[in-house]
Coordinates of C-alpha atoms in Angstrom, one line a residue:
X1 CA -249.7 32.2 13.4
X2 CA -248.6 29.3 12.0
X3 CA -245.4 27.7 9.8
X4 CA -248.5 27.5 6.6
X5 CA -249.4 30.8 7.2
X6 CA -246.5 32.4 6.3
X7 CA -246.2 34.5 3.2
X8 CA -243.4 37.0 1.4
X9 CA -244.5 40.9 2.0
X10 CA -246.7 42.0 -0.6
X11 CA -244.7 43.5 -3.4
X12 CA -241.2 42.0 -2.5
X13 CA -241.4 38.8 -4.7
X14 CA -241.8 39.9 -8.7
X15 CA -241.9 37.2 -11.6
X16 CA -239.9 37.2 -14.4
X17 CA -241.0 39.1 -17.8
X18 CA -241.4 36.3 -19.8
X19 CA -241.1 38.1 -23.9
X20 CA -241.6 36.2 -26.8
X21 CA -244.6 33.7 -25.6
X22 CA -247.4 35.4 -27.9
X23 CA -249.4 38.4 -28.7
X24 CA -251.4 37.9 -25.6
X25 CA -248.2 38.0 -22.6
X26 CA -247.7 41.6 -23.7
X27 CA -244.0 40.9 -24.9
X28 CA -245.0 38.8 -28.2
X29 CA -244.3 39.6 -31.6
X30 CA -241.1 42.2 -31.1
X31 CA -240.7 41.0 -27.6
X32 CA -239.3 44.4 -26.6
X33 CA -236.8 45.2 -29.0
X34 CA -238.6 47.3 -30.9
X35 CA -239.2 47.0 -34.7
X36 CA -236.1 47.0 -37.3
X37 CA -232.8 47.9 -36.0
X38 CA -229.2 46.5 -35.4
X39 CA -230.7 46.3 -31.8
X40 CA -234.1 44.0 -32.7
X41 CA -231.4 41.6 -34.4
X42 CA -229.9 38.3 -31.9
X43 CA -226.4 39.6 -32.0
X44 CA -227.1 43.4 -32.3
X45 CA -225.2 46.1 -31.1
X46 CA -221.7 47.1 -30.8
X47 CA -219.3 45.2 -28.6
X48 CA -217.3 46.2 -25.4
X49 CA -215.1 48.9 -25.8
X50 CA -216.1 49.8 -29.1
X51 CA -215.7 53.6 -29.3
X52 CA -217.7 54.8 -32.6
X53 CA -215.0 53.4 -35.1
X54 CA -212.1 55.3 -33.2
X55 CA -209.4 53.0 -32.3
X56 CA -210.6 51.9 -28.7
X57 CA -207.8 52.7 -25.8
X58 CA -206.7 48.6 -25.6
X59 CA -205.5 48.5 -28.9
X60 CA -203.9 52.4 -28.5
X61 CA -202.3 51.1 -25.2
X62 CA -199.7 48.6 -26.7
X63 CA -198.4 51.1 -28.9
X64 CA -197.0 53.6 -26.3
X65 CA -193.3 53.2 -25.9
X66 CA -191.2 51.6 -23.0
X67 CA -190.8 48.3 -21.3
X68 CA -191.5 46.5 -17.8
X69 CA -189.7 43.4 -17.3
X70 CA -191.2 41.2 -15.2
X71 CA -188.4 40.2 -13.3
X72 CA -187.1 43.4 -11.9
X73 CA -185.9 43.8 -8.7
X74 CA -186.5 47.1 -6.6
X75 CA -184.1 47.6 -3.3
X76 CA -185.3 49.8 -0.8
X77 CA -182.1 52.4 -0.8
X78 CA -180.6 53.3 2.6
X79 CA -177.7 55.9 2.6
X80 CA -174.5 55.6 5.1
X81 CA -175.5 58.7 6.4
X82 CA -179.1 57.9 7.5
X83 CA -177.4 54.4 9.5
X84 CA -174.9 57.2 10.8
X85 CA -177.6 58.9 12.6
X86 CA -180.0 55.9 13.5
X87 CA -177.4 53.2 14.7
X88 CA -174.6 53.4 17.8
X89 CA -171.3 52.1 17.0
X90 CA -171.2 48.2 17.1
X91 CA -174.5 48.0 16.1
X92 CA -175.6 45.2 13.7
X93 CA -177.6 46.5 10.6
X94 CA -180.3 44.1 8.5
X95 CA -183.5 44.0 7.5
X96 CA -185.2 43.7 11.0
X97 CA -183.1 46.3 12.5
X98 CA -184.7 48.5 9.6
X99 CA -187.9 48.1 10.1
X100 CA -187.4 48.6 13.7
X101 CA -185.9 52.1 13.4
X102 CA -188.6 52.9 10.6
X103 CA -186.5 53.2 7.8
X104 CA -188.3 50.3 5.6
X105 CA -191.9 48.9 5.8
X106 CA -191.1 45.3 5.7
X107 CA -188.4 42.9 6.4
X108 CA -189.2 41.2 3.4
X109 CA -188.3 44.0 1.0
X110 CA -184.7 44.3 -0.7
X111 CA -182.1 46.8 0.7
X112 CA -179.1 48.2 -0.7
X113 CA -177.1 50.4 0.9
X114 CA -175.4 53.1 -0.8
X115 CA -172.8 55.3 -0.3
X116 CA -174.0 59.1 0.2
X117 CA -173.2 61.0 3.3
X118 CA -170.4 60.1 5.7
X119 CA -170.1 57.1 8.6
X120 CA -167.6 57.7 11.6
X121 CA -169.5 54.3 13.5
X122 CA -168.0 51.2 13.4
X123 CA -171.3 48.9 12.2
X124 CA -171.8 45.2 10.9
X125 CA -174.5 45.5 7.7
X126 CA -176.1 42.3 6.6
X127 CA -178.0 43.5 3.6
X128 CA -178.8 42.4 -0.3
X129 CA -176.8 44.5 -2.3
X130 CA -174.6 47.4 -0.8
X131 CA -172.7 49.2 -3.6
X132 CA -169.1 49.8 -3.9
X133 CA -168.7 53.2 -2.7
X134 CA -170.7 52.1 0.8
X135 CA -168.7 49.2 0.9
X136 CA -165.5 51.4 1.0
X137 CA -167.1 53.9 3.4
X138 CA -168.2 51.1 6.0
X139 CA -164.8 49.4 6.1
X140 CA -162.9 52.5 6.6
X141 CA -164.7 53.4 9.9
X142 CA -164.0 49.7 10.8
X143 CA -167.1 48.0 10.0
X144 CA -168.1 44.5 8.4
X145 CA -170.2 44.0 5.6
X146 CA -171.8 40.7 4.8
X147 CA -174.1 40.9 1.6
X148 CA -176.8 37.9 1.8

């Protein structure tokens, strides 16, 4: 066997249908579309999304109340009383510390730290936001809070 004699398996290579080049190609005249009809017309048919006349979904969408601003912030929360149980007194609490002890996913994510539960440790939290009721909780068992 050689480089010439090498061919494409018989059946996998197909030409093109080729409509609209004469009576004789087997695709003149109507080439395929049939006689009359929105369909046999160059720019027949409905477009997409169109649902029958019914008001298609994306112009109902729009219409449905609410708002999303695209600037939102979402904190991860983390109460008091879940850094009671997961941190020893002196400990140093951020973002890595976190993700460590399994309490967020990524170190990348916002935290605030609020104020359910009770805390009898004395810890240093280095968070975004902590609120004022965990503030007040933290500093009365003798902690720090920095907020970055």
């Amino acid at each position: 066997m050689q480089l010439k004699d090498l061919r494409p398996a018989e059946g996998s290579r197909k030409n093109r249908k080729r409509i609209g080049r004469g009576d004789g190609s087997g695709k003149g005249t109507f080439a395929g579309r049939g006689m009359n009809g929105q369909l046999s017309r160059s720019g027949g048919g409905k477009g997409a999304g169109f649902e029958g006349g019914q008001q298609p979904l994306a112009m109902r969408l729009p219409k449905l109340p609410g708002f999303t601003s695209h600037n939102r912030c979402e904190y991860a929360p983390v109460n008091v009383s879940r850094l009671d149980a997961l941190f020893a007194d002196g400990d140093t609490v951020d973002a890595d510390a976190l993700v460590a002890k399994g309490v967020i996913k990524h170190n990348y994510i916002p935290v605030k730290v609020l104020g359910t539960g009770e805390l009898s440790k004395k810890l240093t939290v280095k968070v975004d936001k902590v609120s004022a009721a965990a503030k007040a909780k933290i500093e009365a068992a003798g902690g720090k809070v920095e907020e970055e």
